[in-house]
Backbone atoms as SQL, in Angstrom:
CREATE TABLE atoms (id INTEGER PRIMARY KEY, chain TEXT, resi INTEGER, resn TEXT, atom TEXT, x REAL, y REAL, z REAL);
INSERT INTO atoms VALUES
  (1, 'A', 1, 'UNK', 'N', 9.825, 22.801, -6.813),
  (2, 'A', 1, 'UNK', 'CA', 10.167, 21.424, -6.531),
  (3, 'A', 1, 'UNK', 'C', 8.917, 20.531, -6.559),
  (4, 'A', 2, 'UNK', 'N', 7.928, 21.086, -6.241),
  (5, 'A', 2, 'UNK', 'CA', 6.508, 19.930, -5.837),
  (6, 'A', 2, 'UNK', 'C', 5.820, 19.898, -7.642),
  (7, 'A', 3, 'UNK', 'N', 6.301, 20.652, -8.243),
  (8, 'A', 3, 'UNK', 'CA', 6.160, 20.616, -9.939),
  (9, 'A', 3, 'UNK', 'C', 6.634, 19.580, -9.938),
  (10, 'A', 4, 'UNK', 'N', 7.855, 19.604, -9.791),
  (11, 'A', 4, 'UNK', 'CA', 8.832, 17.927, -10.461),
  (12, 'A', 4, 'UNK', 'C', 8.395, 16.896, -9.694),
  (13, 'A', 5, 'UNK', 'N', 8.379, 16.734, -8.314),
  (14, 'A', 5, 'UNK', 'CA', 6.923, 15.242, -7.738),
  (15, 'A', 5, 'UNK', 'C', 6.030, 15.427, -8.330),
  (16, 'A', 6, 'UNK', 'N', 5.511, 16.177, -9.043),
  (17, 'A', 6, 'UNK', 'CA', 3.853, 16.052, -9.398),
  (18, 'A', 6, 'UNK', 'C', 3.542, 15.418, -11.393),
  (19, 'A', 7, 'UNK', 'N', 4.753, 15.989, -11.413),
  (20, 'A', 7, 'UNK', 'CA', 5.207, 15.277, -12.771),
  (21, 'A', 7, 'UNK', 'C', 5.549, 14.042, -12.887),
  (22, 'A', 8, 'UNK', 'N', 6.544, 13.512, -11.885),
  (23, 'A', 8, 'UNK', 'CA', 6.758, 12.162, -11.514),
  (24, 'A', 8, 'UNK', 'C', 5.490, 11.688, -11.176),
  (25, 'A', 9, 'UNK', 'N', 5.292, 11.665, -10.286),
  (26, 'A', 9, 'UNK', 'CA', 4.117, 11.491, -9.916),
  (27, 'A', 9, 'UNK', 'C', 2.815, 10.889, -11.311),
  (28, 'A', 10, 'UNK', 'N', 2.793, 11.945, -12.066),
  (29, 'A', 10, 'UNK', 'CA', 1.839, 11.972, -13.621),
  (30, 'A', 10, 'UNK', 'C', 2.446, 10.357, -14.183),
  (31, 'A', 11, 'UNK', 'N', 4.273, 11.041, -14.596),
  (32, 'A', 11, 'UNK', 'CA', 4.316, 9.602, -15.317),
  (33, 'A', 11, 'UNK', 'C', 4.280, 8.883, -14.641),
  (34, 'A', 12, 'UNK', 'N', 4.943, 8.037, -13.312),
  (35, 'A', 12, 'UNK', 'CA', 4.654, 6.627, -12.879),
  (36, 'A', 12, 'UNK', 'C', 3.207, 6.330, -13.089),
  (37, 'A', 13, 'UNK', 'N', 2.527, 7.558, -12.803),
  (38, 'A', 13, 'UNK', 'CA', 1.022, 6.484, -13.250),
  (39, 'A', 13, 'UNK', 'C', 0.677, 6.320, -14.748),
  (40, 'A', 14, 'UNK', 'N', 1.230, 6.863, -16.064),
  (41, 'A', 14, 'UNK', 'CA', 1.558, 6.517, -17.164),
  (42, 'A', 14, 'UNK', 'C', 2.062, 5.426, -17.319),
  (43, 'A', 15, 'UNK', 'N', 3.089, 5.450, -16.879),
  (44, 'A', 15, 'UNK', 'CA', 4.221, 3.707, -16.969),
  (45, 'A', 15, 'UNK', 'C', 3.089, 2.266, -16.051),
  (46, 'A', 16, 'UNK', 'N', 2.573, 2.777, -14.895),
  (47, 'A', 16, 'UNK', 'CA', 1.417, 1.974, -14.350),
  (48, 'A', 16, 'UNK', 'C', 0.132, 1.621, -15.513),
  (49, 'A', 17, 'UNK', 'N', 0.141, 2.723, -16.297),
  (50, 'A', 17, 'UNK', 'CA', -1.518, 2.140, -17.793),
  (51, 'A', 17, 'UNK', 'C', -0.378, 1.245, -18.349),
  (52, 'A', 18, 'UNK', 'N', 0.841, 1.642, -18.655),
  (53, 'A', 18, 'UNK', 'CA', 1.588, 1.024, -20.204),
  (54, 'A', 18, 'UNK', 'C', 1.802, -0.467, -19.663),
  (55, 'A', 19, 'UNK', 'N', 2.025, -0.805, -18.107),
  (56, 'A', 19, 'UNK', 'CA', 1.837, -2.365, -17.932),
  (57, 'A', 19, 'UNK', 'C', 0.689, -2.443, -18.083),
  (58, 'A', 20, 'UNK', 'N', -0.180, -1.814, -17.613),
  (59, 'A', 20, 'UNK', 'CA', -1.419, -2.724, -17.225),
  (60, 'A', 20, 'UNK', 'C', -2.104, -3.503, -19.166),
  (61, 'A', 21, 'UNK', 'N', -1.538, -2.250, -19.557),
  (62, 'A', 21, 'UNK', 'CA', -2.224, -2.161, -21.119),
  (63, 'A', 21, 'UNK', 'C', -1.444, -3.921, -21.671),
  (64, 'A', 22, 'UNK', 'N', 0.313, -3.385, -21.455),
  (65, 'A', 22, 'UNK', 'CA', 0.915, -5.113, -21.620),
  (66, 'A', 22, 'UNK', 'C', -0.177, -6.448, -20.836),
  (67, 'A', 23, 'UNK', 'N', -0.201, -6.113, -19.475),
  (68, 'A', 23, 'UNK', 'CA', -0.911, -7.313, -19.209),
  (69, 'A', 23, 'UNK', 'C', -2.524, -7.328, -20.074),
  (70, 'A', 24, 'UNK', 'N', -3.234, -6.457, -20.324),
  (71, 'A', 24, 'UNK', 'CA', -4.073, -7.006, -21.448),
  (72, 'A', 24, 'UNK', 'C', -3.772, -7.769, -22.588),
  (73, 'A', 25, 'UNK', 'N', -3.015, -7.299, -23.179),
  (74, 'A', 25, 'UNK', 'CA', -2.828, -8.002, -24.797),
  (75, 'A', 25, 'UNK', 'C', -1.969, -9.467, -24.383),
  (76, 'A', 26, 'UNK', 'N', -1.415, -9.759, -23.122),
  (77, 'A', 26, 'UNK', 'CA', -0.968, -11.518, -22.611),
  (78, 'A', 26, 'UNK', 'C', -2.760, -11.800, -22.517),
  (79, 'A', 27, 'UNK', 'N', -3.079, -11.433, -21.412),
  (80, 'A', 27, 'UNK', 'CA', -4.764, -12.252, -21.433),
  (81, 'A', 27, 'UNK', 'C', -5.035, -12.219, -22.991),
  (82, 'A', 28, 'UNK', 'N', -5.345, -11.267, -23.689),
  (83, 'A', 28, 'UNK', 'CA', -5.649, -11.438, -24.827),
  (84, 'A', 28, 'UNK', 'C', -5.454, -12.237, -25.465),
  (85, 'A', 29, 'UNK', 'N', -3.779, -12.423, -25.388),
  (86, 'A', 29, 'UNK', 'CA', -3.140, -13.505, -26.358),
  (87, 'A', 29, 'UNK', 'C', -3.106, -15.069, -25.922),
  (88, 'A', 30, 'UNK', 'N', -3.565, -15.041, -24.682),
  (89, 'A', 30, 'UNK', 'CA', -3.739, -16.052, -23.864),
  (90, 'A', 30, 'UNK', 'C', -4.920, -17.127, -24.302),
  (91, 'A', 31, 'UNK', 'N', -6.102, -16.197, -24.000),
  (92, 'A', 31, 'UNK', 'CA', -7.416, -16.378, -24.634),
  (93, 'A', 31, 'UNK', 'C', -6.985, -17.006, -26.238),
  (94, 'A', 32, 'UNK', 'N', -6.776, -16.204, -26.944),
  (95, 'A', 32, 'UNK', 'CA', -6.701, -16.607, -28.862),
  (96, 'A', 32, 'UNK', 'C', -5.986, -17.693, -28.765),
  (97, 'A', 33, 'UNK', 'N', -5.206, -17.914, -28.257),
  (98, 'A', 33, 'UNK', 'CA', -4.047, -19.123, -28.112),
  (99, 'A', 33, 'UNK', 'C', -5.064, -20.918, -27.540),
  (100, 'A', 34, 'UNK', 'N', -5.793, -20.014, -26.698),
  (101, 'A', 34, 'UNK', 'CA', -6.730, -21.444, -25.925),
  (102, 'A', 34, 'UNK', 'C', -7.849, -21.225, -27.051),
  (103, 'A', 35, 'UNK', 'N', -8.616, -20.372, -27.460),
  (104, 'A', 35, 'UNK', 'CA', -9.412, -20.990, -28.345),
  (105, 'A', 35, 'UNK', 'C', -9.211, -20.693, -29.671),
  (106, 'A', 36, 'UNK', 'N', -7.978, -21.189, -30.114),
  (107, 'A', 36, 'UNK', 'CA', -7.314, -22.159, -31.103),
  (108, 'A', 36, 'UNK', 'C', -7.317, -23.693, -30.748),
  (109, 'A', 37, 'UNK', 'N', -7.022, -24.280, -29.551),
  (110, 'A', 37, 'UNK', 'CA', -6.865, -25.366, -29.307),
  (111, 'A', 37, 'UNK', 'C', -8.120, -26.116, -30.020),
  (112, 'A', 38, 'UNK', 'N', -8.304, -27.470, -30.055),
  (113, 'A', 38, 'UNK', 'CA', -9.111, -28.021, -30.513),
  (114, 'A', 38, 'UNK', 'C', -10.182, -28.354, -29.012),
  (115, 'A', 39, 'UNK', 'N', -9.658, -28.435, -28.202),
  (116, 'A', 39, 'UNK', 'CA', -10.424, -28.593, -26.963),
  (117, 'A', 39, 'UNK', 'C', -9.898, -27.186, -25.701),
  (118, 'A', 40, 'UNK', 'N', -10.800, -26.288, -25.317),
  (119, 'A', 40, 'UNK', 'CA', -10.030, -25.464, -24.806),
  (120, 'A', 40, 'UNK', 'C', -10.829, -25.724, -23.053),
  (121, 'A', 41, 'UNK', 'N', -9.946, -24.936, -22.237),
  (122, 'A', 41, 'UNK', 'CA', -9.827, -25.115, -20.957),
  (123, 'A', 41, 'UNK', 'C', -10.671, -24.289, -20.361),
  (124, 'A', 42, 'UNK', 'N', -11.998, -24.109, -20.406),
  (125, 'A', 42, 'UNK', 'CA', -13.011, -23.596, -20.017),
  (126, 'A', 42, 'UNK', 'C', -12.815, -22.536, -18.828),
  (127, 'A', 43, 'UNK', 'N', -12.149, -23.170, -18.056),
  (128, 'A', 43, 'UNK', 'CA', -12.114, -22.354, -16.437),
  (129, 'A', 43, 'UNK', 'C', -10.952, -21.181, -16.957),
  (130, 'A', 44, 'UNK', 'N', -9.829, -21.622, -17.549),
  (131, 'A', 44, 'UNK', 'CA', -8.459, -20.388, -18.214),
  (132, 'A', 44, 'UNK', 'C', -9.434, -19.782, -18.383),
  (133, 'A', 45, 'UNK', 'N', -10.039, -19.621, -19.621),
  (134, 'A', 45, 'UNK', 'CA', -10.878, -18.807, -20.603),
  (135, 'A', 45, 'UNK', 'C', -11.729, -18.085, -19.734),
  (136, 'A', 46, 'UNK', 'N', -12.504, -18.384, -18.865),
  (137, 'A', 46, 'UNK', 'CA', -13.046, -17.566, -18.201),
  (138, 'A', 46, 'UNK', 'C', -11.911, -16.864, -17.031),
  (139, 'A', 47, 'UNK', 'N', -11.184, -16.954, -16.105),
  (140, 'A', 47, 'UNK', 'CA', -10.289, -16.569, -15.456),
  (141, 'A', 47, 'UNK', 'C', -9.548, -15.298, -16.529),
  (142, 'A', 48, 'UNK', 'N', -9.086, -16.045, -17.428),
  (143, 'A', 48, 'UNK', 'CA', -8.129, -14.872, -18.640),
  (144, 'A', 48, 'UNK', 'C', -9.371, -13.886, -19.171),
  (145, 'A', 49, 'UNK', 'N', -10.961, -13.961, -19.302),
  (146, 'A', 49, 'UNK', 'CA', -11.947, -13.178, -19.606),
  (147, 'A', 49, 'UNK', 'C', -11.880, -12.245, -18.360),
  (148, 'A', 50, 'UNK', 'N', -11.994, -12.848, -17.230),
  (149, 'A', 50, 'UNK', 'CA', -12.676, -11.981, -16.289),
  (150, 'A', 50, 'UNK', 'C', -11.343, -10.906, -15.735),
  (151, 'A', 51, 'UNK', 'N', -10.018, -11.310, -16.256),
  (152, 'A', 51, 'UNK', 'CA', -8.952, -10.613, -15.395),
  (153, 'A', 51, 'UNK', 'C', -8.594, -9.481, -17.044),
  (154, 'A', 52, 'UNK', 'N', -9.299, -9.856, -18.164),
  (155, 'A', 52, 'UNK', 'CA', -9.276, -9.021, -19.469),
  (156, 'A', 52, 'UNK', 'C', -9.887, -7.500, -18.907),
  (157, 'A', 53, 'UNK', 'N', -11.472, -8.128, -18.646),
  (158, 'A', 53, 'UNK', 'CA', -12.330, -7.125, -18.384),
  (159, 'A', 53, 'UNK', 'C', -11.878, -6.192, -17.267),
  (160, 'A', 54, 'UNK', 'N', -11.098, -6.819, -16.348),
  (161, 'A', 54, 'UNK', 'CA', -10.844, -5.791, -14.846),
  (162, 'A', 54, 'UNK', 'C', -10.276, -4.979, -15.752),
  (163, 'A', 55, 'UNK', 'N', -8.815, -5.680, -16.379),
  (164, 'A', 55, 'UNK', 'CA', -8.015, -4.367, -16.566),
  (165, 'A', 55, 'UNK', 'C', -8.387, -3.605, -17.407),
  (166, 'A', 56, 'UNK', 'N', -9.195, -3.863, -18.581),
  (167, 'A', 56, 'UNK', 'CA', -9.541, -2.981, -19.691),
  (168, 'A', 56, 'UNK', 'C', -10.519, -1.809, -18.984),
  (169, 'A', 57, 'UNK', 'N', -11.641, -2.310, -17.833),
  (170, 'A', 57, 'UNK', 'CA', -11.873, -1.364, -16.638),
  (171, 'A', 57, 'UNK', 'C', -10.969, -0.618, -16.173),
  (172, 'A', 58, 'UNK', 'N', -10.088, -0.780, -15.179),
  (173, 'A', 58, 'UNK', 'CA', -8.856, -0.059, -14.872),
  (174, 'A', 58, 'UNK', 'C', -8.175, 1.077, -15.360),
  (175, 'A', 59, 'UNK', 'N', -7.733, 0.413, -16.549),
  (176, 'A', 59, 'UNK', 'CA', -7.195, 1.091, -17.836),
  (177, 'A', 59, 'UNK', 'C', -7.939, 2.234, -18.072),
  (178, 'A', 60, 'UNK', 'N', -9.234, 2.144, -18.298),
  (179, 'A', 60, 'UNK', 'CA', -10.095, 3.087, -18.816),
  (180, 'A', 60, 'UNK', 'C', -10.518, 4.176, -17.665),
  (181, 'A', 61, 'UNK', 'N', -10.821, 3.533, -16.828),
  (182, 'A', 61, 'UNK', 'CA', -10.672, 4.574, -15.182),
  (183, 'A', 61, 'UNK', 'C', -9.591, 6.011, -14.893),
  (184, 'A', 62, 'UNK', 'N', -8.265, 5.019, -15.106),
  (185, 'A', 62, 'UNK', 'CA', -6.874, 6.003, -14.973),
  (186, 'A', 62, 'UNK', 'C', -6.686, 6.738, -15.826),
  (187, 'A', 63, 'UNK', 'N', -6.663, 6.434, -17.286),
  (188, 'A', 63, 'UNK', 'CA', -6.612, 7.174, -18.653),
  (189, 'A', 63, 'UNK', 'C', -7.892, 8.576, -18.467),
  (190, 'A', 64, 'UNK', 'N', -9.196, 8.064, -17.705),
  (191, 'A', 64, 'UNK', 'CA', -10.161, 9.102, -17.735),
  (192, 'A', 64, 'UNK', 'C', -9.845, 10.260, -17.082),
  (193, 'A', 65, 'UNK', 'N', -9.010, 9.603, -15.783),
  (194, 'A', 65, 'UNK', 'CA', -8.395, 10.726, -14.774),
  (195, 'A', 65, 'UNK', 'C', -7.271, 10.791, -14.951),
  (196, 'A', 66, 'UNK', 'N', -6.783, 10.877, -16.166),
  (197, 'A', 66, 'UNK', 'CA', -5.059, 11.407, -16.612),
  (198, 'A', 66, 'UNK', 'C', -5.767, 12.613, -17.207),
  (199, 'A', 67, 'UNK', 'N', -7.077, 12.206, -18.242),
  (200, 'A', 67, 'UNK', 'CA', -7.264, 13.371, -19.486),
  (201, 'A', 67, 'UNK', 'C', -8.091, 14.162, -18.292),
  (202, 'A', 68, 'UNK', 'N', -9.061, 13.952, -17.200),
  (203, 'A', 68, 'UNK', 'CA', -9.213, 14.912, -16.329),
  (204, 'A', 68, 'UNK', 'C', -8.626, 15.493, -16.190),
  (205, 'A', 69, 'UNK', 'N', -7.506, 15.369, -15.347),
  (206, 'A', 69, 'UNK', 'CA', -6.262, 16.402, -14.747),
  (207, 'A', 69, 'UNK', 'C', -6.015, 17.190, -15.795),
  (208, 'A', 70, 'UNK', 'N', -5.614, 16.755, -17.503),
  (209, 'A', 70, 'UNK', 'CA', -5.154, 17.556, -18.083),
  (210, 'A', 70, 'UNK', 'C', -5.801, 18.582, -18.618),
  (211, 'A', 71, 'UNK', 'N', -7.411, 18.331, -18.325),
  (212, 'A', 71, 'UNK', 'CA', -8.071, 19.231, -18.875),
  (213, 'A', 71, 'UNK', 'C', -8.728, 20.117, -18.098),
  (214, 'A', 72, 'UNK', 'N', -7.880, 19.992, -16.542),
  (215, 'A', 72, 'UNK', 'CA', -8.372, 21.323, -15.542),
  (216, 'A', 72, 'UNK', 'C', -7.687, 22.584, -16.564),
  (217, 'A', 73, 'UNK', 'N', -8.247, 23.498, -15.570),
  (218, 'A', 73, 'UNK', 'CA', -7.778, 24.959, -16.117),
  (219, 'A', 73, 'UNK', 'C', -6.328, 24.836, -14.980),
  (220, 'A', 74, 'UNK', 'N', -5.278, 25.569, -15.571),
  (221, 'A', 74, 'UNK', 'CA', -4.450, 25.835, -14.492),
  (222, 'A', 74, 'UNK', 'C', -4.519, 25.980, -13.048),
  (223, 'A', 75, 'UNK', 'N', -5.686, 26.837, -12.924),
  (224, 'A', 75, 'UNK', 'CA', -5.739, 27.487, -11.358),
  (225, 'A', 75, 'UNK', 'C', -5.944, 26.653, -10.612),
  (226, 'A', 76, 'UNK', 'N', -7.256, 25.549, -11.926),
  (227, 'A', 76, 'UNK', 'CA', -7.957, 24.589, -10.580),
  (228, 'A', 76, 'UNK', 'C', -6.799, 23.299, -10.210),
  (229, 'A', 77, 'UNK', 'N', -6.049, 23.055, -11.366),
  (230, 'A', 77, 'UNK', 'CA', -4.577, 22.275, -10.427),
  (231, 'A', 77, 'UNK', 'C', -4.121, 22.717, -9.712),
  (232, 'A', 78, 'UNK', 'N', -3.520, 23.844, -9.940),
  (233, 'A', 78, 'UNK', 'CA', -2.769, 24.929, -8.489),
  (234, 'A', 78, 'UNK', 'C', -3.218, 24.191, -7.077),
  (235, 'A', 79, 'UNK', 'N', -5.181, 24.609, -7.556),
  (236, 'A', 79, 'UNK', 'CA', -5.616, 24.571, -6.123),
  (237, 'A', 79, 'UNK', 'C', -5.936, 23.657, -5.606),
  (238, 'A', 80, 'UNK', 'N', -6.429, 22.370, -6.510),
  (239, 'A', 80, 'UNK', 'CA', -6.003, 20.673, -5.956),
  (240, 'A', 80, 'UNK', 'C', -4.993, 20.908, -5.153),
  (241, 'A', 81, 'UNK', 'N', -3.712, 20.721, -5.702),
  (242, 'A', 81, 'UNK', 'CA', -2.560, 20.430, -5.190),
  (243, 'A', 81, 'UNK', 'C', -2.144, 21.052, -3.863),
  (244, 'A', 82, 'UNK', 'N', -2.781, 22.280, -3.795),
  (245, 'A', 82, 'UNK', 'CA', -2.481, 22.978, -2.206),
  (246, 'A', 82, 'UNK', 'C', -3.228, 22.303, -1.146),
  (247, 'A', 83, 'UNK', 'N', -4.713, 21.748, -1.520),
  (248, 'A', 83, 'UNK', 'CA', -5.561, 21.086, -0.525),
  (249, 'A', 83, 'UNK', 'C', -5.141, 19.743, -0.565),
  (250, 'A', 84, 'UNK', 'N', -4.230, 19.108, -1.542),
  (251, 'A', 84, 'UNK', 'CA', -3.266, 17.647, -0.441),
  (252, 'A', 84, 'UNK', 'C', -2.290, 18.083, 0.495),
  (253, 'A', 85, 'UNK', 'N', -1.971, 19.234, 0.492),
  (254, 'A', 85, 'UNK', 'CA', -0.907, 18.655, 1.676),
  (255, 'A', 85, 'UNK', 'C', -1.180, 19.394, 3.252);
């Protein structure tokens, strides 16, 4: 049974990158959209820069410790998982 929470567990934090990844490409598209304008809104552009960079941080954080986990050896998940509970 603690297989199938721990799997759940895996994807919700999968489905948690696949927004976060959506909310990048809005800032993204946010950004290209304002500097298209002929006069763009200085403070957006930085606000939509600085909330780009968190998540593309973020993103890259969780994804590091998804391919961690997957690249324990069996045992050493086993034995994570016994020392949470």
């Amino acid at each position: 049974m603690a297989t199938y929470s721990l799997a759940n567990e895996r994807l919700r934090a999968l489905e948690d990158i696949e927004r976060e990844i959506g909310a990048i490409l809005q800032n993204a598209g946010t950004v290209i959209l304002e500097l298209s304008k002929e006069k763009s809104n200085e403070r957006l552009l930085d606000r939509q820069a600085a909330a780009f960079t968190a998540s593309v941080q973020h993103v890259e954080a969780e994804l590091s410790a998804q391919i961690r986990y997957l690249t324990q050896p069996p045992c050493a998940i086993m034995d994570s998982h016994s020392r949470k509970k």
